[in-house]
Short mmCIF file of C-alpha atoms in Angstrom, two decimals:
data_model
loop_
_atom_site.label_atom_id
_atom_site.label_comp_id
_atom_site.label_asym_id
_atom_site.label_seq_id
_atom_site.Cartn_x
_atom_site.Cartn_y
_atom_site.Cartn_z
CA MET A 938 35.35 -19.00 -40.49
CA GLY A 939 34.29 -20.13 -43.94
CA SER A 940 32.26 -17.99 -46.30
CA LEU A 941 28.46 -18.13 -46.24
CA PRO A 942 26.63 -20.09 -48.92
CA LYS A 943 25.38 -17.82 -51.71
CA ASP A 944 21.69 -18.34 -50.83
CA CYS A 945 22.43 -17.29 -47.22
CA GLU A 946 24.30 -14.16 -48.41
CA HIS A 947 21.27 -13.21 -50.48
CA LEU A 948 18.92 -13.61 -47.52
CA LEU A 949 21.24 -11.63 -45.26
CA LYS A 950 21.42 -8.75 -47.73
CA ASN A 951 17.63 -8.60 -47.87
CA MET A 952 17.46 -8.37 -44.05
CA VAL A 953 19.81 -5.40 -43.77
CA GLY A 954 17.93 -2.17 -43.19
CA ASP A 955 14.97 -4.13 -41.94
CA GLU A 956 15.23 -6.72 -39.17
CA ILE A 957 18.83 -6.44 -37.98
CA ALA A 958 19.47 -2.73 -38.53
CA MET A 959 18.03 -1.67 -35.17
CA ASN A 960 19.96 -2.44 -32.01
CA PRO A 961 17.50 -2.20 -29.08
CA LEU A 962 20.35 -2.48 -26.57
CA ASP A 963 23.03 -0.22 -27.94
CA LEU A 964 25.31 0.09 -24.93
CA GLY A 965 26.67 3.47 -25.93
CA GLU A 966 23.17 4.88 -26.32
CA PHE A 967 22.10 3.17 -23.13
CA ARG A 968 24.78 5.03 -21.17
CA ARG A 969 23.92 8.37 -22.81
CA GLN A 970 20.16 8.03 -22.48
CA GLU A 971 20.29 6.63 -18.96
CA GLN A 972 22.16 9.76 -17.90
CA MET A 973 19.52 11.91 -19.55
CA VAL A 974 16.74 10.16 -17.64
CA VAL A 975 18.63 10.43 -14.35
CA ASP A 976 19.21 14.15 -14.93
CA PHE A 977 15.53 14.57 -15.76
CA LEU A 978 14.50 12.89 -12.50
CA VAL A 979 17.02 14.89 -10.47
CA ASN A 980 15.57 18.12 -11.87
CA TYR A 981 12.05 16.85 -11.23
CA TYR A 982 12.80 16.25 -7.56
CA LYS A 983 14.55 19.62 -7.27
CA ASN A 984 11.38 21.31 -8.49
CA VAL A 985 8.63 18.97 -7.28
CA GLU A 986 7.66 21.35 -4.48
CA LYS A 987 6.84 24.06 -7.05
CA TYR A 988 4.12 22.00 -8.76
CA PRO A 989 0.50 21.89 -7.57
CA VAL A 990 0.64 18.69 -5.53
CA LEU A 991 -2.81 17.62 -6.77
CA SER A 992 -2.99 17.56 -10.56
CA GLN A 993 -5.14 20.38 -11.94
CA VAL A 994 -5.89 18.89 -15.38
CA GLU A 995 -9.36 18.07 -16.71
CA PRO A 996 -10.46 14.55 -17.72
CA GLY A 997 -9.35 13.67 -21.24
CA TYR A 998 -6.64 16.32 -21.36
CA LEU A 999 -3.89 14.04 -22.63
CA SER A 1000 -5.66 12.89 -25.78
CA LYS A 1001 -5.77 16.53 -26.85
CA CYS A 1002 -2.01 16.87 -26.44
CA LEU A 1003 -0.63 13.68 -27.95
CA PRO A 1004 -1.10 11.97 -31.35
CA SER A 1005 -3.84 9.37 -31.68
CA SER A 1006 -1.48 6.71 -33.08
CA ALA A 1007 2.08 5.53 -32.56
CA PRO A 1008 4.92 7.05 -34.62
CA GLU A 1009 6.01 5.16 -37.73
CA ASP A 1010 9.66 6.10 -37.25
CA GLU A 1011 11.91 6.43 -34.24
CA GLU A 1012 11.95 9.64 -32.20
CA PRO A 1013 14.83 11.06 -30.14
CA LEU A 1014 14.71 10.71 -26.37
CA GLU A 1015 15.26 14.46 -26.05
CA ALA A 1016 11.90 15.12 -27.72
CA ILE A 1017 10.18 12.45 -25.67
CA LEU A 1018 11.47 13.83 -22.36
CA ASP A 1019 10.36 17.27 -23.44
CA ASP A 1020 6.85 15.88 -23.91
CA VAL A 1021 7.07 14.20 -20.50
CA HIS A 1022 7.82 17.60 -18.99
CA ARG A 1023 5.11 19.44 -20.94
CA TYR A 1024 2.29 16.91 -20.88
CA ILE A 1025 2.91 14.12 -18.37
CA VAL A 1026 4.20 16.04 -15.34
CA PRO A 1027 1.15 18.38 -15.24
CA GLY A 1028 -1.07 15.30 -15.17
CA LEU A 1029 0.70 13.80 -12.18
CA THR A 1030 -0.44 14.01 -8.62
CA HIS A 1031 2.98 14.28 -7.04
CA TRP A 1032 3.14 11.46 -4.52
CA GLN A 1033 6.74 12.27 -3.61
CA SER A 1034 6.03 15.97 -3.03
CA PRO A 1035 6.76 17.16 0.50
CA THR A 1036 3.23 18.64 0.59
CA PHE A 1037 1.54 15.32 -0.21
CA PHE A 1038 -0.33 14.32 2.97
CA ALA A 1039 -3.05 12.16 1.41
CA TYR A 1040 -3.94 8.45 1.61
CA PHE A 1041 -0.80 6.67 2.79
CA GLN A 1042 2.35 7.56 0.89
CA THR A 1043 4.16 5.24 -1.49
CA ASN A 1044 7.76 5.92 -0.58
CA THR A 1045 10.66 5.70 -2.92
CA SER A 1046 14.34 6.42 -2.36
CA THR A 1047 17.67 6.49 -4.15
CA ALA A 1048 18.26 2.88 -3.11
CA ALA A 1049 14.84 1.75 -4.38
CA ILE A 1050 15.28 3.51 -7.73
CA LEU A 1051 18.72 1.95 -8.17
CA GLY A 1052 17.26 -1.43 -7.28
CA GLU A 1053 14.55 -0.97 -9.91
CA MET A 1054 17.24 -0.12 -12.46
CA LEU A 1055 19.06 -3.37 -11.69
CA CYS A 1056 15.79 -5.31 -11.77
CA ALA A 1057 14.86 -3.85 -15.17
CA GLY A 1058 18.40 -4.26 -16.43
CA PHE A 1059 18.62 -7.95 -15.62
CA SER A 1060 15.00 -8.50 -16.68
CA VAL A 1061 14.76 -12.02 -15.33
CA ALA A 1062 11.49 -13.88 -14.78
CA GLY A 1063 12.33 -15.80 -11.64
CA PHE A 1064 9.30 -18.05 -11.50
CA ASN A 1065 11.25 -21.02 -10.16
CA TRP A 1066 14.68 -21.58 -8.68
CA VAL A 1067 16.38 -22.81 -11.85
CA SER A 1068 15.12 -19.82 -13.89
CA SER A 1069 17.40 -17.59 -11.78
CA PRO A 1070 18.70 -19.07 -8.53
CA ALA A 1071 19.88 -15.69 -7.21
CA ALA A 1072 16.39 -14.17 -7.60
CA THR A 1073 14.84 -16.90 -5.46
CA GLU A 1074 17.56 -17.16 -2.84
CA LEU A 1075 17.93 -13.41 -2.37
CA GLU A 1076 14.18 -13.09 -1.84
CA SER A 1077 14.19 -15.82 0.78
CA LEU A 1078 17.16 -14.19 2.47
CA VAL A 1079 15.78 -10.63 2.62
CA MET A 1080 12.37 -11.88 3.78
CA ASP A 1081 14.08 -13.54 6.74
CA TRP A 1082 16.12 -10.37 7.32
CA LEU A 1083 12.97 -8.26 7.36
CA GLY A 1084 11.09 -10.79 9.47
CA LYS A 1085 13.83 -10.56 12.09
CA MET A 1086 13.71 -6.75 11.95
CA LEU A 1087 9.99 -6.99 12.77
CA ASP A 1088 10.69 -9.57 15.49
CA LEU A 1089 8.25 -11.96 13.81
CA PRO A 1090 7.89 -15.30 15.59
CA ARG A 1091 10.34 -17.88 14.24
CA PRO A 1092 7.60 -20.08 12.68
CA PHE A 1093 7.06 -17.31 10.08
CA LEU A 1094 10.68 -17.47 8.91
CA PHE A 1095 12.37 -19.93 6.56
CA SER A 1096 14.69 -20.71 9.43
CA GLY A 1097 11.61 -21.81 11.38
CA ASN A 1098 9.96 -23.80 8.55
CA GLY A 1099 7.70 -20.92 7.54
CA GLY A 1100 8.65 -18.42 4.88
CA GLY A 1101 8.14 -15.12 3.13
CA VAL A 1102 7.37 -14.00 -0.41
CA ILE A 1103 7.15 -10.61 -2.11
CA GLU A 1104 3.74 -10.12 -3.70
CA GLY A 1105 2.63 -7.19 -5.82
CA ASN A 1106 0.08 -5.79 -3.36
CA THR A 1107 -2.10 -6.52 -0.36
CA THR A 1108 -4.97 -7.81 -2.48
CA GLU A 1109 -2.73 -10.49 -4.01
CA ALA A 1110 -1.54 -11.50 -0.54
CA MET A 1111 -5.12 -11.81 0.66
CA ILE A 1112 -6.17 -13.79 -2.41
CA CYS A 1113 -3.31 -16.26 -2.01
CA THR A 1114 -3.97 -16.85 1.69
CA LEU A 1115 -7.73 -17.05 1.12
CA ILE A 1116 -7.15 -19.72 -1.53
CA ALA A 1117 -4.90 -21.67 0.85
CA ALA A 1118 -7.52 -21.46 3.60
CA ARG A 1119 -10.34 -22.34 1.19
CA GLU A 1120 -8.61 -25.41 -0.20
CA ARG A 1121 -7.67 -26.64 3.26
CA VAL A 1122 -11.34 -26.64 4.27
CA LEU A 1123 -12.78 -27.90 0.98
CA ARG A 1124 -10.46 -30.90 0.94
CA ARG A 1125 -12.29 -32.00 4.09
CA SER A 1126 -15.84 -30.87 3.39
CA GLY A 1127 -15.98 -31.24 -0.39
CA HIS A 1128 -15.88 -28.56 -3.07
CA ASP A 1129 -19.65 -28.29 -3.13
CA SER A 1130 -19.34 -26.60 0.26
CA ILE A 1131 -17.83 -23.46 -1.22
CA THR A 1132 -21.19 -21.68 -1.03
CA LYS A 1133 -21.18 -22.20 2.74
CA LEU A 1134 -17.79 -20.60 3.45
CA VAL A 1135 -17.84 -17.38 5.49
CA VAL A 1136 -15.06 -14.81 5.92
CA TYR A 1137 -14.84 -12.13 8.59
CA GLY A 1138 -13.40 -8.66 8.98
CA SER A 1139 -14.63 -5.40 10.43
CA ASP A 1140 -16.26 -2.37 8.86
CA GLN A 1141 -12.78 -0.81 9.02
CA THR A 1142 -11.06 -3.64 7.12
CA HIS A 1143 -9.64 -2.47 3.80
CA CYS A 1144 -11.96 -2.84 0.81
CA SER A 1145 -9.38 -5.09 -0.87
CA PHE A 1146 -10.51 -7.85 1.49
CA GLN A 1147 -14.01 -7.88 0.00
CA LYS A 1148 -12.56 -7.89 -3.50
CA ALA A 1149 -10.19 -10.75 -2.66
CA ALA A 1150 -13.01 -12.77 -1.11
CA ARG A 1151 -15.17 -12.36 -4.22
CA VAL A 1152 -12.24 -13.35 -6.46
CA VAL A 1153 -11.79 -16.67 -4.65
CA GLY A 1154 -15.49 -17.50 -4.93
CA ILE A 1155 -16.90 -16.52 -1.54
CA ASP A 1156 -20.60 -15.74 -1.80
CA PRO A 1157 -20.89 -11.95 -1.27
CA ARG A 1158 -23.65 -12.67 1.26
CA ASN A 1159 -21.06 -14.56 3.32
CA ILE A 1160 -18.57 -11.70 3.65
CA ARG A 1161 -18.95 -10.25 7.13
CA ALA A 1162 -17.99 -6.65 7.92
CA LEU A 1163 -18.61 -6.54 11.66
CA LYS A 1164 -19.44 -3.18 13.14
CA THR A 1165 -16.87 -1.30 15.19
CA THR A 1166 -17.47 1.59 17.55
CA GLN A 1167 -15.65 4.42 19.27
CA SER A 1168 -15.81 2.42 22.52
CA THR A 1169 -13.36 -0.11 21.05
CA LEU A 1170 -11.38 2.58 19.22
CA PHE A 1171 -12.81 1.07 16.01
CA GLY A 1172 -11.03 -2.21 16.60
CA LEU A 1173 -12.89 -5.48 16.03
CA SER A 1174 -14.55 -6.86 19.17
CA PRO A 1175 -13.69 -10.53 19.95
CA ASP A 1176 -17.10 -11.00 21.58
CA LEU A 1177 -18.88 -9.68 18.50
CA LEU A 1178 -16.78 -11.98 16.31
CA ARG A 1179 -17.65 -15.04 18.41
CA LYS A 1180 -21.37 -14.22 18.27
CA ALA A 1181 -21.26 -13.78 14.50
CA ILE A 1182 -19.43 -17.09 14.02
CA ARG A 1183 -21.85 -19.03 16.20
CA LEU A 1184 -24.80 -17.48 14.40
CA ASP A 1185 -23.33 -18.57 11.06
CA ILE A 1186 -22.64 -22.10 12.29
CA ASP A 1187 -26.21 -22.35 13.54
CA GLY A 1188 -27.25 -21.36 10.03
CA GLY A 1189 -25.31 -24.25 8.50
CA LEU A 1190 -22.38 -22.13 7.29
CA ILE A 1191 -18.63 -22.79 7.65
CA PRO A 1192 -16.35 -20.12 9.18
CA LEU A 1193 -13.21 -19.94 7.03
CA TYR A 1194 -11.01 -16.87 7.45
CA LEU A 1195 -10.53 -13.84 9.66
CA CYS A 1196 -8.76 -10.73 8.37
CA THR A 1197 -7.41 -8.62 11.23
CA THR A 1198 -5.82 -5.21 10.76
CA VAL A 1199 -2.95 -3.36 12.38
CA GLY A 1200 -3.38 0.26 11.27
CA THR A 1201 -6.67 0.58 9.38
CA THR A 1202 -6.78 2.86 6.37
CA SER A 1203 -9.37 5.25 7.77
CA VAL A 1204 -7.95 6.01 11.21
CA THR A 1205 -5.07 3.51 11.82
CA ALA A 1206 -7.13 1.54 14.33
CA VAL A 1207 -5.54 -1.65 15.64
CA ASP A 1208 -7.47 -4.87 16.09
CA PRO A 1209 -6.71 -6.85 19.31
CA LEU A 1210 -4.79 -9.69 17.68
CA GLU A 1211 -4.39 -12.18 20.51
CA PRO A 1212 -8.04 -12.41 21.66
CA LEU A 1213 -9.27 -12.41 18.04
CA CYS A 1214 -6.86 -15.22 17.12
CA LYS A 1215 -8.02 -17.24 20.10
CA VAL A 1216 -11.65 -16.90 19.03
CA ALA A 1217 -10.78 -17.94 15.49
CA SER A 1218 -8.79 -20.95 16.71
CA GLU A 1219 -11.87 -22.27 18.50
CA PHE A 1220 -13.43 -22.74 15.08
CA GLY A 1221 -10.37 -23.81 13.08
CA MET A 1222 -10.20 -20.60 11.04
CA TRP A 1223 -7.26 -19.13 9.15
CA VAL A 1224 -6.18 -15.77 10.62
CA HIS A 1225 -4.47 -13.20 8.44
CA VAL A 1226 -2.91 -9.99 9.80
CA ASP A 1227 -2.99 -7.05 7.40
CA ALA A 1228 -0.47 -4.40 8.49
CA ALA A 1229 -0.11 -2.87 5.03
CA TYR A 1230 0.65 0.63 6.32
CA ALA A 1231 1.64 0.29 9.95
CA GLY A 1232 3.80 -2.80 9.64
CA SER A 1233 6.84 -0.71 8.68
CA SER A 1234 6.72 1.13 11.99
CA CYS A 1235 7.07 -2.16 13.87
CA ILE A 1236 10.77 -2.33 13.06
CA CYS A 1237 10.97 0.25 15.88
CA PRO A 1238 10.81 -1.44 19.31
CA GLU A 1239 8.37 1.18 20.64
CA TYR A 1240 5.82 0.27 17.94
CA ARG A 1241 6.35 -3.51 17.97
CA LYS A 1242 3.65 -3.81 20.68
CA PHE A 1243 1.01 -3.36 17.98
CA LEU A 1244 1.94 -6.80 16.63
CA ASN A 1245 1.47 -8.56 19.96
CA GLY A 1246 -0.57 -11.68 19.24
CA VAL A 1247 0.74 -12.15 15.69
CA GLU A 1248 2.27 -15.41 16.92
CA PHE A 1249 -1.22 -16.92 16.91
CA ALA A 1250 -1.96 -15.94 13.28
CA ASP A 1251 -1.41 -18.00 10.13
CA SER A 1252 -0.17 -15.21 7.84
CA PHE A 1253 1.07 -11.64 8.07
CA CYS A 1254 1.75 -8.99 5.45
CA PHE A 1255 2.78 -5.37 5.12
CA ASN A 1256 3.71 -3.10 2.23
CA ALA A 1257 7.34 -2.04 2.20
CA HIS A 1258 6.34 0.30 -0.62
CA LYS A 1259 4.22 2.36 1.74
CA TRP A 1260 6.64 3.50 4.42
CA LEU A 1261 9.92 1.61 4.14
CA LEU A 1262 11.53 3.56 1.30
CA THR A 1263 10.92 0.73 -1.18
CA SER A 1264 8.98 1.86 -4.26
CA LEU A 1265 5.95 0.10 -5.71
CA ASP A 1266 5.46 -2.75 -5.77
CA CYS A 1267 6.68 -4.65 -2.72
CA CYS A 1268 4.12 -6.38 -0.50
CA CYS A 1269 5.83 -8.68 1.99
CA LEU A 1270 3.84 -11.77 3.00
CA TRP A 1271 4.85 -14.41 5.54
CA VAL A 1272 3.08 -17.72 6.20
CA LYS A 1273 3.64 -20.33 8.86
CA ASP A 1274 2.75 -23.16 6.50
CA PRO A 1275 4.18 -22.60 3.00
CA ASN A 1276 2.77 -25.99 1.98
CA ALA A 1277 -0.72 -24.56 2.31
CA LEU A 1278 0.14 -22.07 -0.45
CA VAL A 1279 2.00 -24.57 -2.60
CA LYS A 1280 -0.75 -27.19 -2.48
CA SER A 1281 -3.30 -24.62 -3.57
CA LEU A 1282 -1.31 -22.64 -6.14
CA SER A 1283 1.26 -25.02 -7.65
CA THR A 1284 1.40 -25.97 -11.31
CA ASP A 1285 3.62 -28.70 -12.74
CA PRO A 1286 3.68 -28.66 -16.55
CA GLU A 1287 6.31 -30.74 -18.36
CA TYR A 1288 8.09 -27.68 -19.73
CA LEU A 1289 8.88 -26.47 -16.20
CA LYS A 1290 10.11 -29.78 -14.79
CA ASN A 1291 13.71 -29.75 -13.57
CA GLU A 1292 16.01 -31.57 -11.18
CA ALA A 1293 16.18 -28.77 -8.61
CA THR A 1294 12.40 -28.68 -8.16
CA GLU A 1295 12.19 -32.45 -7.97
CA SER A 1296 14.87 -32.48 -5.29
CA LYS A 1297 12.46 -30.60 -2.95
CA GLN A 1298 15.45 -28.55 -1.75
CA VAL A 1299 14.51 -25.25 -3.40
CA VAL A 1300 11.69 -22.70 -3.33
CA ASP A 1301 9.70 -22.18 -6.53
CA TYR A 1302 7.97 -18.85 -5.93
CA LYS A 1303 5.55 -19.39 -8.82
CA ASP A 1304 3.68 -21.63 -6.36
CA TRP A 1305 3.41 -18.85 -3.76
CA GLN A 1306 1.62 -16.33 -5.97
CA LEU A 1307 -1.09 -15.91 -8.62
CA SER A 1308 0.91 -15.42 -11.80
CA LEU A 1309 3.75 -17.48 -13.22
CA SER A 1310 6.27 -14.76 -14.08
CA ARG A 1311 7.59 -12.47 -11.41
CA ARG A 1312 9.92 -9.49 -11.16
CA PHE A 1313 13.18 -9.53 -9.23
CA ARG A 1314 11.68 -7.28 -6.53
CA ALA A 1315 14.04 -8.58 -3.88
CA LEU A 1316 16.88 -6.57 -5.44
CA LYS A 1317 15.42 -3.21 -4.48
CA LEU A 1318 14.48 -4.36 -0.97
CA TRP A 1319 18.00 -5.72 -0.54
CA LEU A 1320 19.50 -2.42 -1.66
CA VAL A 1321 17.23 -0.45 0.68
CA LEU A 1322 18.16 -2.60 3.68
CA ARG A 1323 21.87 -2.45 2.90
CA ILE A 1324 22.26 1.17 1.78
CA TYR A 1325 20.30 2.60 4.73
CA GLY A 1326 20.58 -0.05 7.42
CA VAL A 1327 18.12 -0.73 10.22
CA ARG A 1328 19.17 2.29 12.27
CA ASN A 1329 18.43 4.82 9.51
CA LEU A 1330 15.16 3.12 8.55
CA ARG A 1331 14.01 3.40 12.15
CA SER A 1332 15.04 7.05 12.19
CA HIS A 1333 12.98 7.64 9.03
CA ILE A 1334 9.85 6.15 10.66
CA ARG A 1335 10.37 8.02 13.91
CA ASN A 1336 10.85 11.36 12.17
CA ASP A 1337 7.56 11.00 10.31
CA CYS A 1338 5.81 10.19 13.57
CA ARG A 1339 7.45 13.23 15.17
CA LEU A 1340 6.17 15.47 12.38
CA ALA A 1341 2.69 13.98 12.70
CA LYS A 1342 2.81 14.73 16.43
CA LEU A 1343 3.76 18.33 15.59
CA PHE A 1344 0.70 18.67 13.35
CA GLU A 1345 -1.47 17.09 16.04
CA GLU A 1346 -0.23 19.66 18.57
CA LEU A 1347 -1.06 22.50 16.17
CA VAL A 1348 -4.59 21.13 15.78
CA VAL A 1349 -5.09 20.88 19.54
CA LYS A 1350 -3.93 24.47 20.08
CA ASP A 1351 -6.70 25.80 17.82
CA GLY A 1352 -9.93 25.50 19.80
CA ARG A 1353 -12.03 25.39 16.65
CA PHE A 1354 -10.58 21.99 15.73
CA GLU A 1355 -10.41 18.60 17.38
CA VAL A 1356 -8.43 15.41 16.93
CA VAL A 1357 -11.09 12.80 16.22
CA PHE A 1358 -9.06 9.63 16.80
CA PRO A 1359 -5.95 9.00 18.92
CA ARG A 1360 -2.80 9.08 16.80
CA ASN A 1361 -1.06 5.71 16.70
CA PHE A 1362 1.49 6.29 13.94
CA ALA A 1363 1.93 9.17 11.47
CA LEU A 1364 -1.72 9.87 10.63
CA VAL A 1365 -3.69 12.68 12.27
CA CYS A 1366 -7.49 12.53 12.01
CA PHE A 1367 -9.09 15.90 12.71
CA ARG A 1368 -12.02 18.17 11.88
CA ILE A 1369 -13.66 21.51 12.65
CA ARG A 1370 -15.50 20.75 15.88
CA PRO A 1371 -19.26 21.36 16.16
CA SER A 1372 -18.82 23.96 18.89
CA ALA A 1373 -16.87 26.14 16.45
CA VAL A 1374 -20.00 26.57 14.37
CA THR A 1375 -22.20 29.00 16.31
CA GLY A 1376 -25.88 29.54 15.86
CA MET A 1377 -26.51 26.20 14.19
CA ALA A 1378 -30.12 25.05 14.28
CA ASN A 1379 -31.20 28.42 15.68
CA GLY A 1380 -34.85 28.90 15.12
CA GLN A 1381 -35.25 25.29 14.04
CA ALA A 1382 -38.36 23.69 15.51
CA MET A 1383 -37.16 20.14 15.99
CA GLU A 1384 -36.63 17.53 18.66
CA ASP A 1385 -33.24 17.39 20.40
CA GLU A 1386 -32.34 14.13 18.64
CA ASN A 1387 -33.20 15.56 15.24
CA ARG A 1388 -31.36 18.76 16.04
CA GLU A 1389 -28.19 16.80 16.87
CA ALA A 1390 -28.46 14.79 13.66
CA TRP A 1391 -29.00 17.96 11.66
CA LYS A 1392 -26.04 19.63 13.33
CA LEU A 1393 -23.77 16.64 12.65
CA ASN A 1394 -24.77 16.74 9.01
CA GLU A 1395 -24.02 20.45 8.79
CA VAL A 1396 -20.62 20.04 10.47
CA ASN A 1397 -19.83 17.17 8.09
CA LYS A 1398 -20.72 19.33 5.09
CA LEU A 1399 -18.58 22.19 6.43
CA ASN A 1400 -15.57 19.89 6.79
CA ALA A 1401 -16.15 18.52 3.30
CA ARG A 1402 -16.10 22.07 1.95
CA LEU A 1403 -12.90 22.71 3.87
CA LEU A 1404 -11.26 19.67 2.28
CA HIS A 1405 -12.32 20.76 -1.20
CA ALA A 1406 -10.96 24.29 -0.68
CA ILE A 1407 -7.63 22.99 0.68
CA ASN A 1408 -7.06 20.60 -2.22
CA ALA A 1409 -8.23 23.06 -4.86
CA SER A 1410 -5.47 25.42 -3.75
CA GLY A 1411 -2.85 22.97 -5.04
CA ARG A 1412 -0.61 23.82 -2.09
CA ILE A 1413 -1.20 20.63 -0.13
CA PHE A 1414 -3.18 17.43 -0.68
CA ILE A 1415 -5.10 15.64 2.07
CA THR A 1416 -7.95 13.14 2.00
CA HIS A 1417 -10.93 12.23 4.18
CA THR A 1418 -12.82 9.34 5.66
CA GLU A 1419 -16.02 8.82 7.62
CA VAL A 1420 -16.18 6.88 10.89
CA GLY A 1421 -19.14 6.63 13.21
CA GLY A 1422 -21.02 9.05 10.99
CA ILE A 1423 -18.31 11.71 11.41
CA TYR A 1424 -16.60 13.24 8.37
CA VAL A 1425 -12.89 13.26 9.19
CA LEU A 1426 -9.92 14.96 7.53
CA ARG A 1427 -6.84 12.75 7.29
CA PHE A 1428 -3.32 14.23 7.45
CA ALA A 1429 -0.76 11.51 6.70
CA VAL A 1430 2.93 12.29 7.06
CA GLY A 1431 5.34 10.15 5.07
CA ALA A 1432 6.62 11.86 1.92
CA ILE A 1433 10.36 11.35 1.53
CA LEU A 1434 11.10 15.08 1.21
CA VAL A 1435 8.78 16.34 3.98
CA ARG A 1436 10.29 18.63 6.60
CA GLU A 1437 8.96 20.51 9.61
CA ARG A 1438 8.38 23.67 7.54
CA HIS A 1439 6.05 21.77 5.22
CA VAL A 1440 3.93 20.58 8.14
CA ILE A 1441 3.70 24.10 9.56
CA MET A 1442 2.82 25.49 6.13
CA ALA A 1443 0.15 22.82 5.73
CA TRP A 1444 -1.48 23.83 9.00
CA THR A 1445 -1.41 27.45 7.87
CA VAL A 1446 -3.26 26.45 4.69
CA VAL A 1447 -5.87 24.59 6.75
CA GLN A 1448 -6.37 27.60 9.02
CA GLU A 1449 -6.64 30.07 6.14
CA HIS A 1450 -9.42 28.14 4.47
CA ALA A 1451 -11.14 27.45 7.78
CA ASN A 1452 -11.11 31.17 8.56
CA SER A 1453 -12.78 31.90 5.25
CA LEU A 1454 -15.46 29.21 5.59
CA LEU A 1455 -16.29 29.96 9.21
CA SER A 1456 -16.43 33.67 8.48
CA MET A 1457 -18.94 33.10 5.69
CA SER A 1458 -21.10 30.96 7.98
CA GLY A 1459 -20.99 33.62 10.70
CA SER A 1460 -19.29 31.25 13.10
CA ASN A 1461 -16.65 31.68 15.75
CA THR A 1462 -13.32 32.33 13.99
CA HIS A 1463 -11.13 32.82 17.02
CA ALA A 1464 -8.06 30.58 16.75
#
């Protein structure tokens, strides 16, 4: 090569020590530091059981520990990881701890972590096919793989002219399908009709549905949360849905969208899909099936029955990051009519035009989601499916359900407790039963109806105190819900490291704190 012109040499000399001195992808350092991070995580998982599962820090703790501004000069990774250990780890609620029994777990695994490493390493933004063909085609492939594992009807698969996409979360999936349903109706009735659109769910439907509906412009007064009862096991009644729809039509409103649920967050109730879909079809509504938690279990033939009727729906989603060993974020959404999404969400600026898109032979996933850019999430799902295989993934689900059944049996053996809702999957809903609390309302001059209401309130408060005492111990972490006016403790099995001994220990913790509370209230403490 020839020598540089003198003016270029001068400019280059001035840059040295400034712009080009730092190498943000020094491969030697990358290898060394990557090993340090891996070792750090290995040690974390070795010791995770020793930490209080629920973080014990006070609000605002971190600002007292770390500087108020970024460092001017570089700092060694060793010092940073030391700060992670000293300041960050104590502020974590340890979702992967084997004593985490709260909410629904967000699983991870070796395969998922390796997939995330590859995703971050490639750092592609696969918004359309040409921007990274492998990112698009692998996603389409694994979504068909997973759809077949779930025995989804062929019209949901690419091979059946439907298709699947990986969204960030359930809310995004709901927003996208709501937009598709909205635009389909407004093209016929005119955009001024948006104030007349009505969407339906039950009082057990996840709160993300209400948020999604508001985001797409549904009048909050037109978001129906239809009441469920114990008589229907808190599933949505088709008769109640039909009555609500007819009432809205009589009021000049337009029924748009029904969100059904397989495995509600509170108690894992299951809506009757087939009869609900048939009601919705009478009125030309879009039906979405939200199986965010329970969908993973349906890869097991014995749980697939909970999806019966999905063939009549328009869209279906579940979160692989909840129970299928695939870390956040990985919400899998299938639609029968991908064109409904594309028509509503597509953008076509000049700077994205290309021959592949114009050929109509490729998928451009930017038109299946809210944002333009997207992560290569399919990599980690692909690794999970390949490294573990269907057989081991089924075994993982079944083992969690077995451990949940063990906890349920321990609850039933203690006469002071009751299982409040039948266990469908790996969640046990339980409480201290009213009969365990003796002498309640003694001496109270009140009508029978008032006495029962008072007693329910007292039992609810006792169970709330039990929850607080359990979680304050730091030994286990569980959460609660309220259904039919009853305060319920939720015990969700699903942490990747959980074993039988952790479940037995958890029940011991529950009993210890129940003994203390019931003793203080002078109630029956016989287990």
